[in-house]
Amino acid sequence: MQIGIASDHGGFELKEELKLYLKSMGHEPIDLGTFNEESVDYPDYGILVAEKISKGDLKKGILICGTGIGMSITANKFRGVRAALVNDLFSARFCREHTDANILVIGGRIVGKEVAREIVRIWLETPFTGERHQRRLEKIEALEKKNFKF
Ligand code: RB5
């Protein structure tokens, strides 16, 4: 599967590591930057992956910044994006089963490489449960369509 991946400088090292891991699993990481450790602004890179998911050009994406917080806030502005900030294995499973997360966000300064790899594996291998969880996602979708302006 093609998987979009991007980071800021705080997530660069882990991004490089996870690209290798994705390839070893037979996936094709689509690297949208950043390409070195120079300081950059995380929204500039979060947008690139979130846009592709929102348009349907890619089905799944991975974003990494220092904490994962900025990237998840950015990605969740996009319609159809369900970005889950996951720094533990339990959340990796349930962000798929219950919330069908299509973007995985990891804090590069929070989790080590081995835990991050395991998070990615679980997130990729766990299917969405559907049923009552589908109804809940439909409520989120309805919210997106309202396009609130206060
Ligand atoms: C960059 O220093 C840092 O703010 C960023 O990587 C991220 O943690 C933001 O949420």
mmCIF file of C-alpha atoms and ligand atoms in Angstrom:
data_model
loop_
_atom_site.group_PDB
_atom_site.id
_atom_site.type_symbol
_atom_site.label_atom_id
_atom_site.label_comp_id
_atom_site.label_asym_id
_atom_site.label_seq_id
_atom_site.Cartn_x
_atom_site.Cartn_y
_atom_site.Cartn_z
ATOM 1 C CA MET A 1 0.000 0.000 0.000
ATOM 2 C CA GLN A 2 1.150 3.565 -0.629
ATOM 3 C CA ILE A 3 1.394 5.403 2.673
ATOM 4 C CA GLY A 4 1.956 9.162 2.882
ATOM 5 C CA ILE A 5 4.510 10.161 5.482
ATOM 6 C CA ALA A 6 5.791 13.533 6.664
ATOM 7 C CA SER A 7 7.405 15.130 9.677
ATOM 8 C CA ASP A 8 8.935 18.312 10.964
ATOM 9 C CA HIS A 9 12.507 18.447 12.287
ATOM 10 C CA GLY A 10 11.335 16.951 15.615
ATOM 11 C CA GLY A 11 10.106 13.853 13.814
ATOM 12 C CA PHE A 12 12.644 13.599 11.016
ATOM 13 C CA GLU A 13 14.784 10.848 12.534
ATOM 14 C CA LEU A 14 11.778 8.659 13.317
ATOM 15 C CA LYS A 15 10.310 9.301 9.854
ATOM 16 C CA GLU A 16 13.461 7.918 8.240
ATOM 17 C CA GLU A 17 13.286 4.882 10.512
ATOM 18 C CA LEU A 18 9.610 4.236 9.790
ATOM 19 C CA LYS A 19 10.136 4.532 6.029
ATOM 20 C CA LEU A 20 12.572 1.628 6.241
ATOM 21 C CA TYR A 21 10.111 -0.325 8.358
ATOM 22 C CA LEU A 22 7.236 0.299 5.934
ATOM 23 C CA LYS A 23 9.395 -0.871 3.034
ATOM 24 C CA SER A 24 10.376 -4.010 4.954
ATOM 25 C CA MET A 25 6.646 -4.746 5.290
ATOM 26 C CA GLY A 26 6.153 -4.388 1.541
ATOM 27 C CA HIS A 27 4.554 -0.928 1.649
ATOM 28 C CA GLU A 28 5.547 2.110 -0.384
ATOM 29 C CA PRO A 29 6.129 5.200 1.766
ATOM 30 C CA ILE A 30 5.401 8.439 -0.086
ATOM 31 C CA ASP A 31 7.752 10.878 1.642
ATOM 32 C CA LEU A 32 6.417 14.435 1.588
ATOM 33 C CA GLY A 33 9.193 15.919 3.740
ATOM 34 C CA THR A 34 10.825 17.389 5.659
ATOM 35 C CA PHE A 35 14.116 16.137 4.274
ATOM 36 C CA ASN A 36 16.631 17.152 6.954
ATOM 37 C CA GLU A 37 16.789 18.293 10.584
ATOM 38 C CA GLU A 38 16.620 22.046 9.923
ATOM 39 C CA SER A 39 13.835 23.730 11.845
ATOM 40 C CA VAL A 40 10.564 23.924 9.905
ATOM 41 C CA ASP A 41 6.885 24.575 10.720
ATOM 42 C CA TYR A 42 4.911 21.365 11.238
ATOM 43 C CA PRO A 43 1.677 22.614 9.564
ATOM 44 C CA ASP A 44 3.516 22.974 6.244
ATOM 45 C CA TYR A 45 4.172 19.223 6.234
ATOM 46 C CA GLY A 46 1.044 18.010 8.018
ATOM 47 C CA ILE A 47 -1.031 19.707 5.328
ATOM 48 C CA LEU A 48 0.695 17.758 2.548
ATOM 49 C CA VAL A 49 -0.358 14.372 3.917
ATOM 50 C CA ALA A 50 -3.785 15.456 5.223
ATOM 51 C CA GLU A 51 -4.690 16.973 1.838
ATOM 52 C CA LYS A 52 -3.964 13.694 0.051
ATOM 53 C CA ILE A 53 -6.068 11.710 2.507
ATOM 54 C CA SER A 54 -8.915 14.220 2.360
ATOM 55 C CA LYS A 55 -8.955 14.167 -1.470
ATOM 56 C CA GLY A 56 -8.779 10.364 -1.530
ATOM 57 C CA ASP A 57 -5.411 10.300 -3.316
ATOM 58 C CA LEU A 58 -4.020 8.146 -0.488
ATOM 59 C CA LYS A 59 -5.863 5.916 1.980
ATOM 60 C CA LYS A 60 -3.420 6.155 4.886
ATOM 61 C CA GLY A 61 -0.785 8.518 6.210
ATOM 62 C CA ILE A 62 1.705 8.916 9.022
ATOM 63 C CA LEU A 63 2.734 12.244 10.572
ATOM 64 C CA ILE A 64 5.452 12.844 13.119
ATOM 65 C CA CYS A 65 6.470 15.929 15.054
ATOM 66 C CA GLY A 66 8.083 16.317 18.469
ATOM 67 C CA THR A 67 4.968 15.574 20.520
ATOM 68 C CA GLY A 68 2.558 14.685 17.719
ATOM 69 C CA ILE A 69 0.187 17.359 19.003
ATOM 70 C CA GLY A 70 0.754 20.027 16.354
ATOM 71 C CA MET A 71 0.523 17.512 13.538
ATOM 72 C CA SER A 72 -2.730 16.033 14.840
ATOM 73 C CA ILE A 73 -4.348 19.441 15.294
ATOM 74 C CA THR A 74 -3.319 20.351 11.740
ATOM 75 C CA ALA A 75 -4.466 17.118 10.100
ATOM 76 C CA ASN A 76 -7.853 17.081 11.803
ATOM 77 C CA LYS A 77 -8.791 20.381 10.124
ATOM 78 C CA PHE A 78 -9.257 18.438 6.889
ATOM 79 C CA ARG A 79 -12.584 16.907 5.955
ATOM 80 C CA GLY A 80 -12.552 13.119 6.091
ATOM 81 C CA VAL A 81 -9.313 12.997 8.048
ATOM 82 C CA ARG A 82 -9.354 11.036 11.277
ATOM 83 C CA ALA A 83 -5.890 11.638 12.685
ATOM 84 C CA ALA A 84 -5.060 9.817 15.908
ATOM 85 C CA LEU A 85 -2.175 10.848 18.136
ATOM 86 C CA VAL A 86 -0.799 7.511 19.288
ATOM 87 C CA ASN A 87 2.146 7.031 21.584
ATOM 88 C CA ASP A 88 1.186 3.617 23.014
ATOM 89 C CA LEU A 89 0.169 0.187 21.728
ATOM 90 C CA PHE A 90 -3.336 0.172 23.214
ATOM 91 C CA SER A 91 -4.273 3.361 21.353
ATOM 92 C CA ALA A 92 -2.716 1.974 18.164
ATOM 93 C CA ARG A 93 -5.263 -0.836 18.244
ATOM 94 C CA PHE A 94 -8.317 1.141 19.273
ATOM 95 C CA CYS A 95 -7.764 4.093 16.975
ATOM 96 C CA ARG A 96 -8.372 1.559 14.214
ATOM 97 C CA GLU A 97 -11.075 -0.638 15.760
ATOM 98 C CA HIS A 98 -13.219 2.200 17.105
ATOM 99 C CA THR A 99 -12.274 5.322 15.165
ATOM 100 C CA ASP A 100 -10.974 4.045 11.828
ATOM 101 C CA ALA A 101 -8.013 6.433 12.035
ATOM 102 C CA ASN A 102 -6.674 7.109 8.552
ATOM 103 C CA ILE A 103 -3.710 9.159 9.766
ATOM 104 C CA LEU A 104 -1.402 7.926 12.486
ATOM 105 C CA VAL A 105 0.423 10.657 14.379
ATOM 106 C CA ILE A 106 3.411 9.873 16.585
ATOM 107 C CA GLY A 107 5.503 12.027 18.903
ATOM 108 C CA GLY A 108 9.070 11.556 17.690
ATOM 109 C CA ARG A 109 10.463 12.924 20.961
ATOM 110 C CA ILE A 110 8.176 10.714 23.057
ATOM 111 C CA VAL A 111 8.386 7.169 21.775
ATOM 112 C CA GLY A 112 11.459 5.110 20.933
ATOM 113 C CA LYS A 113 11.980 3.521 17.539
ATOM 114 C CA GLU A 114 10.942 0.022 18.551
ATOM 115 C CA VAL A 115 7.681 1.142 20.142
ATOM 116 C CA ALA A 116 7.006 3.344 17.118
ATOM 117 C CA ARG A 117 7.506 0.424 14.751
ATOM 118 C CA GLU A 118 5.109 -1.693 16.804
ATOM 119 C CA ILE A 119 2.549 1.140 16.817
ATOM 120 C CA VAL A 120 2.754 1.295 13.023
ATOM 121 C CA ARG A 121 2.410 -2.478 12.669
ATOM 122 C CA ILE A 122 -0.685 -2.641 14.878
ATOM 123 C CA TRP A 123 -2.250 0.404 13.191
ATOM 124 C CA LEU A 124 -1.742 -1.148 9.752
ATOM 125 C CA GLU A 125 -2.962 -4.619 10.686
ATOM 126 C CA THR A 126 -6.023 -3.773 12.787
ATOM 127 C CA PRO A 127 -9.330 -3.470 10.921
ATOM 128 C CA PHE A 128 -12.186 -1.078 11.755
ATOM 129 C CA THR A 129 -14.926 -2.824 13.741
ATOM 130 C CA GLY A 130 -17.822 -0.875 12.195
ATOM 131 C CA GLU A 131 -21.267 -1.392 13.796
ATOM 132 C CA ARG A 132 -21.936 1.162 16.567
ATOM 133 C CA HIS A 133 -18.624 2.831 15.813
ATOM 134 C CA GLN A 134 -19.753 3.561 12.263
ATOM 135 C CA ARG A 135 -22.725 5.507 13.651
ATOM 136 C CA ARG A 136 -20.367 7.600 15.768
ATOM 137 C CA LEU A 137 -18.128 8.386 12.821
ATOM 138 C CA GLU A 138 -21.192 9.434 10.837
ATOM 139 C CA LYS A 139 -21.935 11.983 13.553
ATOM 140 C CA ILE A 140 -18.445 13.429 13.127
ATOM 141 C CA GLU A 141 -18.958 13.511 9.354
ATOM 142 C CA ALA A 142 -22.243 15.386 9.857
ATOM 143 C CA LEU A 143 -20.358 17.925 11.978
ATOM 144 C CA GLU A 144 -17.823 18.467 9.201
ATOM 145 C CA LYS A 145 -20.637 19.159 6.752
ATOM 146 C CA LYS A 146 -22.134 21.845 9.003
ATOM 147 C CA ASN A 147 -18.978 23.929 8.532
ATOM 148 C CA PHE A 148 -19.529 26.015 11.677
ATOM 149 C CA LYS A 149 -18.845 29.737 11.500
ATOM 150 C CA PHE A 150 -19.102 31.582 14.839
HETATM 151 C C1 RB5 B 1 8.923 21.771 17.289
HETATM 152 O O1 RB5 B 1 9.879 22.265 18.151
HETATM 153 C C2 RB5 B 1 7.730 21.238 18.061
HETATM 154 O O2 RB5 B 1 6.976 22.275 18.548
HETATM 155 C C3 RB5 B 1 6.894 20.314 17.176
HETATM 156 O O3 RB5 B 1 7.693 19.280 16.719
HETATM 157 C C4 RB5 B 1 5.693 19.645 17.807
HETATM 158 O O4 RB5 B 1 6.045 19.017 18.998
HETATM 159 C C5 RB5 B 1 4.470 20.436 17.921
HETATM 160 O O5 RB5 B 1 3.425 19.946 18.357
#
